[in-house]
Coordinates of C-alpha atoms in Angstrom, one line a residue:
Chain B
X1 CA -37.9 15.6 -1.3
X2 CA -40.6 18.1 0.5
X3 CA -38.0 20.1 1.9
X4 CA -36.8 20.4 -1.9
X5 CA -40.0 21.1 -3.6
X6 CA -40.7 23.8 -0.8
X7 CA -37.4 25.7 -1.4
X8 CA -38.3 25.7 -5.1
X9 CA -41.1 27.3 -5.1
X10 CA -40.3 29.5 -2.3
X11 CA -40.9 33.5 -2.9
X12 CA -37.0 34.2 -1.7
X13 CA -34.0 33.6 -2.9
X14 CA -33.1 30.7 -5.0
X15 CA -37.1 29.8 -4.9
X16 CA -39.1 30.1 -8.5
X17 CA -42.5 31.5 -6.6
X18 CA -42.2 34.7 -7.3
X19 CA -41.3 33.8 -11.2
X20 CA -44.1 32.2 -11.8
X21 CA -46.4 34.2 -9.5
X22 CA -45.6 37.3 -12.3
X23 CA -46.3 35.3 -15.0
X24 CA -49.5 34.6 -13.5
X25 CA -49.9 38.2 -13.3
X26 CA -48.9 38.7 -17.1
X27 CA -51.6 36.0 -18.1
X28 CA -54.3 37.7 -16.0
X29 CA -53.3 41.5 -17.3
X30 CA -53.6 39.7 -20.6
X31 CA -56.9 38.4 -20.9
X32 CA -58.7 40.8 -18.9
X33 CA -57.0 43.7 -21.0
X34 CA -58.2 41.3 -24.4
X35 CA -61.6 40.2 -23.3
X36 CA -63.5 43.8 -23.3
X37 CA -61.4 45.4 -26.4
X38 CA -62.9 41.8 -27.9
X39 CA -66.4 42.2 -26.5
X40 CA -66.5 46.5 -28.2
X41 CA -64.8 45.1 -31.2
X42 CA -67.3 42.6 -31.9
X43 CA -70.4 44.2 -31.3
X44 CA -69.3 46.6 -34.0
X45 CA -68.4 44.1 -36.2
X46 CA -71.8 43.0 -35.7
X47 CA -73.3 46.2 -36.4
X48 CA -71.4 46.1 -39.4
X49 CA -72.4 42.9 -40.3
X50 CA -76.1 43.9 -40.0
X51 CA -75.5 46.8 -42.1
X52 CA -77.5 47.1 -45.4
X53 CA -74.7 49.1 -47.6
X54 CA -73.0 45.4 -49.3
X55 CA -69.7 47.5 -48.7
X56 CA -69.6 47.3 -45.1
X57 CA -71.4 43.5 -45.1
X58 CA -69.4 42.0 -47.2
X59 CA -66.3 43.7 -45.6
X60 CA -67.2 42.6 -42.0
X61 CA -68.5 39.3 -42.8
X62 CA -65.1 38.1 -45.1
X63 CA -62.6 39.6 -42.1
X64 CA -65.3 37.8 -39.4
X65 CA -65.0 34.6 -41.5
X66 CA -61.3 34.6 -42.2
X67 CA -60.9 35.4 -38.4
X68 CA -62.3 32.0 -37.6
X69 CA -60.8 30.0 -39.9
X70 CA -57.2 30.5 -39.1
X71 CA -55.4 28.9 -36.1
X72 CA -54.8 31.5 -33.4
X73 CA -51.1 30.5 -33.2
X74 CA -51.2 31.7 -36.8
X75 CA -53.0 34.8 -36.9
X76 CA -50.4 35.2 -33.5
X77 CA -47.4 35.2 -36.0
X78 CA -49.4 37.0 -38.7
X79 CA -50.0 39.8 -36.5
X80 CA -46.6 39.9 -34.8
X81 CA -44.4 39.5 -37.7
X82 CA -46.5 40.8 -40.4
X83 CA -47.1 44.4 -38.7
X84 CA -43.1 44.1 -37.8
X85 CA -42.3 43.8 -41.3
X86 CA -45.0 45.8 -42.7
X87 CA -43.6 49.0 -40.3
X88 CA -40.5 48.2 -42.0
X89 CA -41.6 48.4 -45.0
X90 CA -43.0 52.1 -44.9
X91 CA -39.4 53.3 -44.5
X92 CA -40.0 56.3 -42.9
X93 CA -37.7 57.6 -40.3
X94 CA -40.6 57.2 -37.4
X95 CA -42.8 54.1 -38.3
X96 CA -39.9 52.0 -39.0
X97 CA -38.1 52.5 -35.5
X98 CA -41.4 51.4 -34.1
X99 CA -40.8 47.8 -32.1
X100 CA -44.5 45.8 -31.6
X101 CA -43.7 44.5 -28.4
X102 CA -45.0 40.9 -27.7
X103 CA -48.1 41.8 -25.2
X104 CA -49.6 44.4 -27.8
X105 CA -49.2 41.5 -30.6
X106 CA -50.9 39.0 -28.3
X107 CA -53.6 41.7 -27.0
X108 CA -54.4 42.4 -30.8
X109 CA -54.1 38.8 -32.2
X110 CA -56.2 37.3 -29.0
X111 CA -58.8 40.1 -29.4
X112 CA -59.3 40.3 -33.0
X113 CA -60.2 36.4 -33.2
X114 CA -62.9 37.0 -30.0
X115 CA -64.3 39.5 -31.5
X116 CA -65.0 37.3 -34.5
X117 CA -66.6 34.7 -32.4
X118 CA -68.7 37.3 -30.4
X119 CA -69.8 39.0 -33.1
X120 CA -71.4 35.7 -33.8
X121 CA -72.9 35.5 -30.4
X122 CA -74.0 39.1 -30.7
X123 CA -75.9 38.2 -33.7
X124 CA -77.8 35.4 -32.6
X125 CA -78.5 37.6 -29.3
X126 CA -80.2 40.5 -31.8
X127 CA -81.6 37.4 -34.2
X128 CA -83.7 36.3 -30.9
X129 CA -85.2 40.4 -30.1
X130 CA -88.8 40.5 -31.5
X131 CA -89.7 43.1 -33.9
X132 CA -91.9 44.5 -31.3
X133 CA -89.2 46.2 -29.8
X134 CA -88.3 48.1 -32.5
X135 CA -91.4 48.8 -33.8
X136 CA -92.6 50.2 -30.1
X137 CA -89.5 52.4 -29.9
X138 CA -89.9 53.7 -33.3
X139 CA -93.7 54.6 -32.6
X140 CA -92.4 56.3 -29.3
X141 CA -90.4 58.5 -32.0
X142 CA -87.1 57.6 -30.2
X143 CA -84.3 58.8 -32.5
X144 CA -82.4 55.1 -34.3
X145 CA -78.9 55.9 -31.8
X146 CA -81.4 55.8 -28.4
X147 CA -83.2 52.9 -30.0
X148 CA -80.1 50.8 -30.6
X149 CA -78.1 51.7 -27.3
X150 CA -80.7 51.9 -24.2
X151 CA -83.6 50.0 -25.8
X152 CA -81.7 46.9 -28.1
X153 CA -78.3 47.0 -26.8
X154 CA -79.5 45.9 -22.3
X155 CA -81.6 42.9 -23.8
X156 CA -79.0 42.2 -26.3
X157 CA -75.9 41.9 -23.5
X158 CA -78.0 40.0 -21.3
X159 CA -79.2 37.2 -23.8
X160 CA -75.4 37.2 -25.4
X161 CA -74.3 36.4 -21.3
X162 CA -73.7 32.5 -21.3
X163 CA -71.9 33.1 -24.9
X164 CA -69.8 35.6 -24.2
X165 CA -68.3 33.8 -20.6
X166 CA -67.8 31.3 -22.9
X167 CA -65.6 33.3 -24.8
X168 CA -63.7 34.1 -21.9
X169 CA -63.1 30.8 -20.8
X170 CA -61.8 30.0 -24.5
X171 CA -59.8 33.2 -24.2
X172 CA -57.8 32.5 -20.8
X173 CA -56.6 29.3 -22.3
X174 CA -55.6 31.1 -25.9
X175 CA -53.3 33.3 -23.7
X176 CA -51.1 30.3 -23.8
X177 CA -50.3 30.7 -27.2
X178 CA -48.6 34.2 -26.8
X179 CA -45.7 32.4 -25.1
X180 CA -44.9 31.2 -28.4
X181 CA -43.7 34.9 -29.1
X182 CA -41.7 35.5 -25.7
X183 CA -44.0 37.2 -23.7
X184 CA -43.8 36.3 -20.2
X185 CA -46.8 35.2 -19.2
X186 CA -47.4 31.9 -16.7
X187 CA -46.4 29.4 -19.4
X188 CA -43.7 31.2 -20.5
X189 CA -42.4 31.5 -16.7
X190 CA -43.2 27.8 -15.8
X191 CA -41.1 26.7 -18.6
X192 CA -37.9 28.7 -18.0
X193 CA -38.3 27.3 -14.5
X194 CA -38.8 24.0 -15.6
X195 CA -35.4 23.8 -17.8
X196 CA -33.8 25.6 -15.3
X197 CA -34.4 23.1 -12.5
X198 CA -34.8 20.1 -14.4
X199 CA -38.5 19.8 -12.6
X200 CA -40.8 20.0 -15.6
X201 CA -43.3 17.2 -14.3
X202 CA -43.6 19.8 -11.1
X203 CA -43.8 23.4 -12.4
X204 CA -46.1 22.1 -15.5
X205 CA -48.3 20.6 -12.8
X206 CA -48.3 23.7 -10.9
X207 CA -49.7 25.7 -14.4
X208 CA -52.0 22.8 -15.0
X209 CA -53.4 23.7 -11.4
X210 CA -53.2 27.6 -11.7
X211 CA -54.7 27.3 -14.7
X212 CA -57.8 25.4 -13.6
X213 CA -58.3 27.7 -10.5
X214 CA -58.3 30.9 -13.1
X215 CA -61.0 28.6 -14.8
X216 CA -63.0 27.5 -11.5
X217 CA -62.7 31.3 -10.3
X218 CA -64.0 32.9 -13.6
X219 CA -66.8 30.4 -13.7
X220 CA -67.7 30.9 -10.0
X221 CA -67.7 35.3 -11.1
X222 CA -70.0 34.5 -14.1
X223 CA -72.5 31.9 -12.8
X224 CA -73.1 34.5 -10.3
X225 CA -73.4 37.4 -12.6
X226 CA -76.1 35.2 -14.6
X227 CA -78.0 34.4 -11.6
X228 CA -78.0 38.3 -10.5
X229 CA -78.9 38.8 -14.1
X230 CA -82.2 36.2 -13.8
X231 CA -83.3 37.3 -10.3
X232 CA -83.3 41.4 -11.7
X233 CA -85.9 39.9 -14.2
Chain L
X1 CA -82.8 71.8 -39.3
X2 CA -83.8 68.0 -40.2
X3 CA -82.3 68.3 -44.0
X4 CA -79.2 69.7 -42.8
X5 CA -78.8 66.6 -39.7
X6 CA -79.4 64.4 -42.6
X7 CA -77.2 66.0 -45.2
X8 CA -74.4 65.7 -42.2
X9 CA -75.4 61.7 -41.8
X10 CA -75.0 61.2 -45.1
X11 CA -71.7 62.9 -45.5
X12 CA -70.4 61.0 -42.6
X13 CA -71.7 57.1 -44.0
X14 CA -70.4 57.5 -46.9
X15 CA -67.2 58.7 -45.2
X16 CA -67.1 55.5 -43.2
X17 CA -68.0 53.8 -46.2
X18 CA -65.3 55.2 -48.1
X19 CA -63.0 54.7 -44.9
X20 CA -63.5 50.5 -44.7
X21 CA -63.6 50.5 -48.6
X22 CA -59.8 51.9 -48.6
X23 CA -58.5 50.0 -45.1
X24 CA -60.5 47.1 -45.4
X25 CA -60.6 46.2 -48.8
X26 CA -58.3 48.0 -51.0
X27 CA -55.1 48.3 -48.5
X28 CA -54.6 44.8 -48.0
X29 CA -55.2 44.1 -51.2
X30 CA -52.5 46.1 -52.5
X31 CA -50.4 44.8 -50.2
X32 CA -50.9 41.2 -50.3
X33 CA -52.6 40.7 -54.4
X34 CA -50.7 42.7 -55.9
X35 CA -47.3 41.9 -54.3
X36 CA -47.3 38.2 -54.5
X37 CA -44.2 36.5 -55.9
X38 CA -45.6 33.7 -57.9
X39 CA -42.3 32.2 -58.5
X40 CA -41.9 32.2 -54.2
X41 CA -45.1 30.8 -54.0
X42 CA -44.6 28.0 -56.0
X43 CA -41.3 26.7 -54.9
X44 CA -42.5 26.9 -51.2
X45 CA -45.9 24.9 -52.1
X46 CA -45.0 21.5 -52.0
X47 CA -43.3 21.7 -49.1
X48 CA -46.4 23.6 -47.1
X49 CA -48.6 20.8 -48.7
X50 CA -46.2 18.5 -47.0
X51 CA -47.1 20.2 -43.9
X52 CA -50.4 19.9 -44.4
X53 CA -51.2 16.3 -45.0
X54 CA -49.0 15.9 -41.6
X55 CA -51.8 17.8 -39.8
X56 CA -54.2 16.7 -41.5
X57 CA -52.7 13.1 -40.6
X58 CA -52.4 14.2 -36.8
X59 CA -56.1 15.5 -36.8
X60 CA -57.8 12.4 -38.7
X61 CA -55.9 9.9 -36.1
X62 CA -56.9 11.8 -33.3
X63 CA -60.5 12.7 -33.8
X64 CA -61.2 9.0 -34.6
X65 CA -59.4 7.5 -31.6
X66 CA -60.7 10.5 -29.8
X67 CA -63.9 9.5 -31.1
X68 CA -63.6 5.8 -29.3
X69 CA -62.0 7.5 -26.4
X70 CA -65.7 10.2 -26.4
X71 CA -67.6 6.8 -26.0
X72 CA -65.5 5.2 -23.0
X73 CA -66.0 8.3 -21.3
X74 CA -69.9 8.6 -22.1
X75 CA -70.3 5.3 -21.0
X76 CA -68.4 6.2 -17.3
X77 CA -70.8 9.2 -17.3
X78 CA -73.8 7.3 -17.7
X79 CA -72.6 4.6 -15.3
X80 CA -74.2 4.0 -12.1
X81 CA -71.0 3.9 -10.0
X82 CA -70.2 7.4 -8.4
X83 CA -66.5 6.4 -8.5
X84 CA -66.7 6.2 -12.6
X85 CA -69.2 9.4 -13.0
X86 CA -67.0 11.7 -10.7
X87 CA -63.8 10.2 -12.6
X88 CA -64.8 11.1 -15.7
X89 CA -66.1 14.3 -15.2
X90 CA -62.7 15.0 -13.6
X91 CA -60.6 14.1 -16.8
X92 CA -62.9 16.6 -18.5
X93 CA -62.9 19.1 -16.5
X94 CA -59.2 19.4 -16.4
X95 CA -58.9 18.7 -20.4
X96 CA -61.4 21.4 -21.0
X97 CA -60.2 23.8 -18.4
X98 CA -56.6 24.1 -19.4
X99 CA -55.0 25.1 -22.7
X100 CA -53.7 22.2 -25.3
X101 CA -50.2 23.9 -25.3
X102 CA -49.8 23.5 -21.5
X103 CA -51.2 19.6 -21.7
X104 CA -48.7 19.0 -24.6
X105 CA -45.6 21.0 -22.8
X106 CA -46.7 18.6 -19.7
X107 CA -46.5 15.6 -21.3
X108 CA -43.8 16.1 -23.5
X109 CA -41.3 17.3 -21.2
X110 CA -43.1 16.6 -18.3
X111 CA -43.7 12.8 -18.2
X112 CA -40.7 12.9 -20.4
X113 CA -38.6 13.1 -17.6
X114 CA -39.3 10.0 -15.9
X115 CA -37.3 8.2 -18.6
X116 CA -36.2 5.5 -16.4
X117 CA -40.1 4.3 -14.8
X118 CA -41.0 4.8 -18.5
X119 CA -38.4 2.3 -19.6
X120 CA -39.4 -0.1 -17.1
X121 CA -43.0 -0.2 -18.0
X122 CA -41.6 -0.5 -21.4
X123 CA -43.9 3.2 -22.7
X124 CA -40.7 4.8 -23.2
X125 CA -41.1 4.8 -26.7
X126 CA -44.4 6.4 -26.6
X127 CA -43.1 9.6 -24.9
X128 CA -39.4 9.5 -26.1
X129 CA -40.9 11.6 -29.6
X130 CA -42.8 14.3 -30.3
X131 CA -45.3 12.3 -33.1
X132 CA -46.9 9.9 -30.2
X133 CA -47.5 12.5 -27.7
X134 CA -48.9 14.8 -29.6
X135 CA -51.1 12.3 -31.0
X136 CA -52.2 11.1 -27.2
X137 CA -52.7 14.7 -25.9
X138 CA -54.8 15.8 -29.0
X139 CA -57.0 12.7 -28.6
X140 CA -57.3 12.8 -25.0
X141 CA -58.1 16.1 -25.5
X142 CA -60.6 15.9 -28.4
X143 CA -62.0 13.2 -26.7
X144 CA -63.0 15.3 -23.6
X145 CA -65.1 17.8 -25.7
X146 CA -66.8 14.7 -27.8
X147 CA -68.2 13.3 -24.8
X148 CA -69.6 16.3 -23.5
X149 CA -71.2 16.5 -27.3
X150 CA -72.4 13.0 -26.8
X151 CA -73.6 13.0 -23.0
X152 CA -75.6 16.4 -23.9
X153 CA -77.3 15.1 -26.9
X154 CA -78.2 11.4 -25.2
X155 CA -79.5 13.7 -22.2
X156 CA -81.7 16.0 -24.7
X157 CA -83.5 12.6 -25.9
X158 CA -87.0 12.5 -25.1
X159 CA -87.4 10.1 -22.2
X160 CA -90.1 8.6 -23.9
X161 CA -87.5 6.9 -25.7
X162 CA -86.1 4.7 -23.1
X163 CA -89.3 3.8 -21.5
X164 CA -91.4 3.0 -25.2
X165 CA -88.0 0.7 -25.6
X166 CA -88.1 -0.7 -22.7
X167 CA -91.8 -1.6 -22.5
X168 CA -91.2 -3.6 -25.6
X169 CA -88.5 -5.9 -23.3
X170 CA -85.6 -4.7 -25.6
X171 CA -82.2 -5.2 -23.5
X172 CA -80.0 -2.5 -22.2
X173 CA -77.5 -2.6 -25.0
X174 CA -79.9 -2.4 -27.8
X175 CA -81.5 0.2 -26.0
X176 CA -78.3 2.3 -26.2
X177 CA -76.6 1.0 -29.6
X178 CA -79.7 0.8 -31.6
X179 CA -82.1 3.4 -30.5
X180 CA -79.8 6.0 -28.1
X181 CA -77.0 6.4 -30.0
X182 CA -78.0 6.8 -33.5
X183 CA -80.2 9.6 -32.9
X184 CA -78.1 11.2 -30.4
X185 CA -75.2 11.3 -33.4
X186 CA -78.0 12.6 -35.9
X187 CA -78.8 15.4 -33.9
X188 CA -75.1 16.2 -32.9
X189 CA -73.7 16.5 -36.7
X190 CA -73.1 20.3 -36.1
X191 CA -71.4 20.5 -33.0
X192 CA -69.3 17.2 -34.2
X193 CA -68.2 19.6 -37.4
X194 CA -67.4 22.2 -35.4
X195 CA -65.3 20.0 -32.9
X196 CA -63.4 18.9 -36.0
X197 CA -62.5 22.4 -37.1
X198 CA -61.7 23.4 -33.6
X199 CA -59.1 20.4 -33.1
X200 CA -57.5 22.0 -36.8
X201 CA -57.2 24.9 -35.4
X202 CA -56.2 23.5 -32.1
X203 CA -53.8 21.4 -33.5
X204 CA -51.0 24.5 -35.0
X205 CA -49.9 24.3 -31.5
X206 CA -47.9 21.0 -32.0
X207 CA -45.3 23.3 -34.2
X208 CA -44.4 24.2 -30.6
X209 CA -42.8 20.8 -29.7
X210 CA -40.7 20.9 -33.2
X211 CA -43.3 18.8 -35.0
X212 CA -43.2 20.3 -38.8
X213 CA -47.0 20.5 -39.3
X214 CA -48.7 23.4 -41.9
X215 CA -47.6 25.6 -38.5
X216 CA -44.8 24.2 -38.1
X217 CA -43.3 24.0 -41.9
X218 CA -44.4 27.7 -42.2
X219 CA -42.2 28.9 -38.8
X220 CA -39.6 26.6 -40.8
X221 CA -39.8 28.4 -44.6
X222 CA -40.1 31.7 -42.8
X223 CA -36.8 31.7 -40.6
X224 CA -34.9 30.4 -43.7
X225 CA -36.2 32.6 -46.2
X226 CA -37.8 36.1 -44.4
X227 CA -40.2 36.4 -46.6
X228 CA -43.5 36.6 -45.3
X229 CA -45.6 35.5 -47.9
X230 CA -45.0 32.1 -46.9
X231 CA -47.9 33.3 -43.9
X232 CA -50.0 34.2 -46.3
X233 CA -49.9 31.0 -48.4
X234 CA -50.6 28.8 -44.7
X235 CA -53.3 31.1 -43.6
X236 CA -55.1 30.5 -47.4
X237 CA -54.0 26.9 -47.0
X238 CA -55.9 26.5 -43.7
X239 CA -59.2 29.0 -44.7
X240 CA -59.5 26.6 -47.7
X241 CA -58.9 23.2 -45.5
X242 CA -61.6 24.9 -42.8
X243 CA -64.0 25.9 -45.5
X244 CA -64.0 22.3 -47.3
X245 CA -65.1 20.8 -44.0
X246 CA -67.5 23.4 -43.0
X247 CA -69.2 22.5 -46.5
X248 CA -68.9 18.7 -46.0
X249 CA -70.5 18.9 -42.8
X250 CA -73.4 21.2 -43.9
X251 CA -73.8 18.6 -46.7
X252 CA -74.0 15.8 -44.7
X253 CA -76.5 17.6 -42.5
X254 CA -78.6 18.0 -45.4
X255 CA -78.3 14.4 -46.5
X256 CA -79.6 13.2 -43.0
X257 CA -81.9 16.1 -42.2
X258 CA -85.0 13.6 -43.3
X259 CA -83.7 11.4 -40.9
X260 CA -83.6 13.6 -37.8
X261 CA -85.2 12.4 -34.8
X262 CA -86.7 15.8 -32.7

């Protein structure tokens, strides 16, 4: 029985290690590749949100409200099969050859929906700056782009820290989801393996644990950057 | 030198303006309004409704049970047996730190495969469809994130509480049940409406274990048809589903907002 198990998820031949190990890799790639295009995206949604022409407000708010209310899975297939059709559609020579491949769907899909939930964050971090600020930088005669990005924008990031890891930990377990359009990330990988081998009770367990470490590691990283964060202060 | 920096800020708002105004606004709505197939939209509706009275089934069942299941685990939290506490911050740790697909996809096909103990204990029929499991993992699940809701709003009561209560000679129970528990709920509302919509949303990944929810039936309509309007009709299904609730629970936040303890 240990003998078996071991073979299985040996890195050689006839051993699943390596399988999974890359999928591992995809899933890592994934939401480390999501997370900061999430974090710009939704600090300018934000922005836009705390914009005074209704154009832009309204704009930002309905796509940052729709984002939330849909399932991920959903937006997922939105994204993948509605810009695959919607290429299609143009039919011209170039844009309709183009192929969205599963990892750019699941970057944009997994993205787009953080960024609606940390725009949210963002805003209650700029809701919790006092007028002061402003109102000091202004007298200083700092010109509104200096203001916003090295007077706002530090004491924003820092109070939008326990939010936005959060996010992150939310996001690494959405990566899940893009197995549902065939890209090969540790989900994905396990179950191949597990139909494969007939072992799902194993190489689910093994996710269920890889999974968890990601989670424990990430936590361990961010606690630490929020107590560096503290002591600077 | 100012007029002209301002004459070029101008110029580029209402550039940006016009930009967001044409892609955000008036691009999808030419593409989606304008295109919609009424006829399509209605001969696919009842079976998307169909679809979404299933979810809407799976959710209610699960968020109830998960509900009861919240309270067990509050309980073992707040228990003075380090067995119980470490226990059951175990199960929520590893509910809360892995994704809902994987939990499903693990017991599904993963206790699935024991078949023979299963029939022995006599649970087989429990884990032999997709319905039951994916009614255990979502309230096991959902359960996990009530009780931290719960355990974080008992521990955010004013101690005062428990010792004005227990001056008086009240007994533990009616400590918990009739002073604890009802403010702790009062002053949770929010998060428990948010938890709601969360295990919605959660919930489209059952359509992953061939269960025909709104995901599901969607995935279905669109693989026999190819016509992708069907997305558009479940992603307006669910925004209206989400919004309803979001509105119920700010309304019954308002209805007990006299009643609020701190």
């Amino acid at each position: 029985m240990h003998d078996s198990i071991v073979s299985l998820l040996s890195l050689g031949e006839g051993g699943w290690g390596l399988f999974v190990a890359q999928g591992l890799g995809v899933t890592v790639i994934l939401a480390c590749t999501a997370a900061p295009c999430a974090f710009v995206l939704g600090f300018l949604l934000c922005l836009a949100q705390r914009s005074k022409s209704p154009v832009i407000f309204l704009t930002a708010r309905f796509y940052s409200t729709i984002l939330r209310s849909l399932p991920e899975l959903l937006t997922l297939f939105i994204i993948y099969y509605g810009l695959q059709s919607a290429l299609k559609s143009f039919e011209m020579p170039f844009l309709s050859d183009l192929q969205i491949s599963p990892f750019l769907a699941g970057i944009l899909a997994l993205s787009l929906v953080a960024a609606a939930f940390s725009s949210e964050v963002f805003r209650s971090a700029f809701a919790a700056i006092p007028k002061g600020q402003y109102e000091a930088a202004w007298s200083l005669g700092l010109p509104s782009s200096v203001i916003l990005l090295r007077v706002i924008l530090p004491q924003v990031l820092r109070l939008s820290l326990p939010g936005l890891s959060n996010l992150w930990m939310v996001l690494l377990k959405e990566t899940a989801l893009v197995s549902a359009i065939g890209l090969p990330e540790l989900i994905r990988q396990t179950s191949v393996a597990a139909r494969v081998t007939k072992e799902p009770f194993l190489f689910f367990g093994i996710a269920l644990v890889l999974y968890l470490i990601l989670g424990g590691l990430s936590s361990g990283i961010l606690h630490f950057i929020q107590r560096a964060q503290i002591k600077k202060n | 030198m100012w007029q002209k920096n301002n004459l070029l800020q101008k110029a580029l708002s209402i550039l940006g303006k016009l930009l967001i105004l044409g892609g955000g606004v008036l691009l999808p709505l030419w593409l989606l309004v304008f295109r919609i197939d009424f006829d399509f939209v209605i001969e696919i509706l009842p079976a998307l409704i169909e679809g979404m009275y299933r979810t809407g089934l799976l959710v209610g069942i699960s968020f109830s049970l998960g509900g009861f299941g919240a309270l067990l685990l509050t309980f073992l939290r707040r228990s003075n047996s380090t067995l119980a506490r470490s226990c059951a911050r175990a199960f929520g740790e590893l509910m809360r730190g892995t994704p809902f697909l994987l939990q499903l996809f693990f017991v599904y096909y993963g206790l699935g495969s024991f078949s023979e103990a299963l029939k022995a204990v006599g649970m087989w029929w429990l884990f032999q469809e997709a319905w039951p499991c994916a009614i255990i993992v979502l309230t096991l699940n959902t359960a996990a994130y009530q009780a931290e809701i719960l355990v974080g709003a008992l521990e955010h009561l004013p101690s005062g509480q428990i010792q004005a209560a227990q001056a008086l000679g009240l007994s533990e129970s009616i400590i918990f049940w009739r002073i604890l528990f009802p403010q702790a709920l009062l002053s949770s509302l929010r998060a428990y409406g948010n938890e709601l919509i969360y295990t919605i949303k959660g919930s489209a990944a059952v359509s992953l274990i061939t269960l025909l929810d709104l995901t599901g039936m969607t995935r279905l309509l669109f693989s026999e048809t190819y016509n992708f309007q069907v997305y558009w009709v479940a992603a307006a299904l669910y925004f209206c589903l989400v919004q309803f609730l979001q509105l119920l629970c700010f309304l019954i936040e308002r209805f007990f907002r006299d009643c609020r303890p701190i």
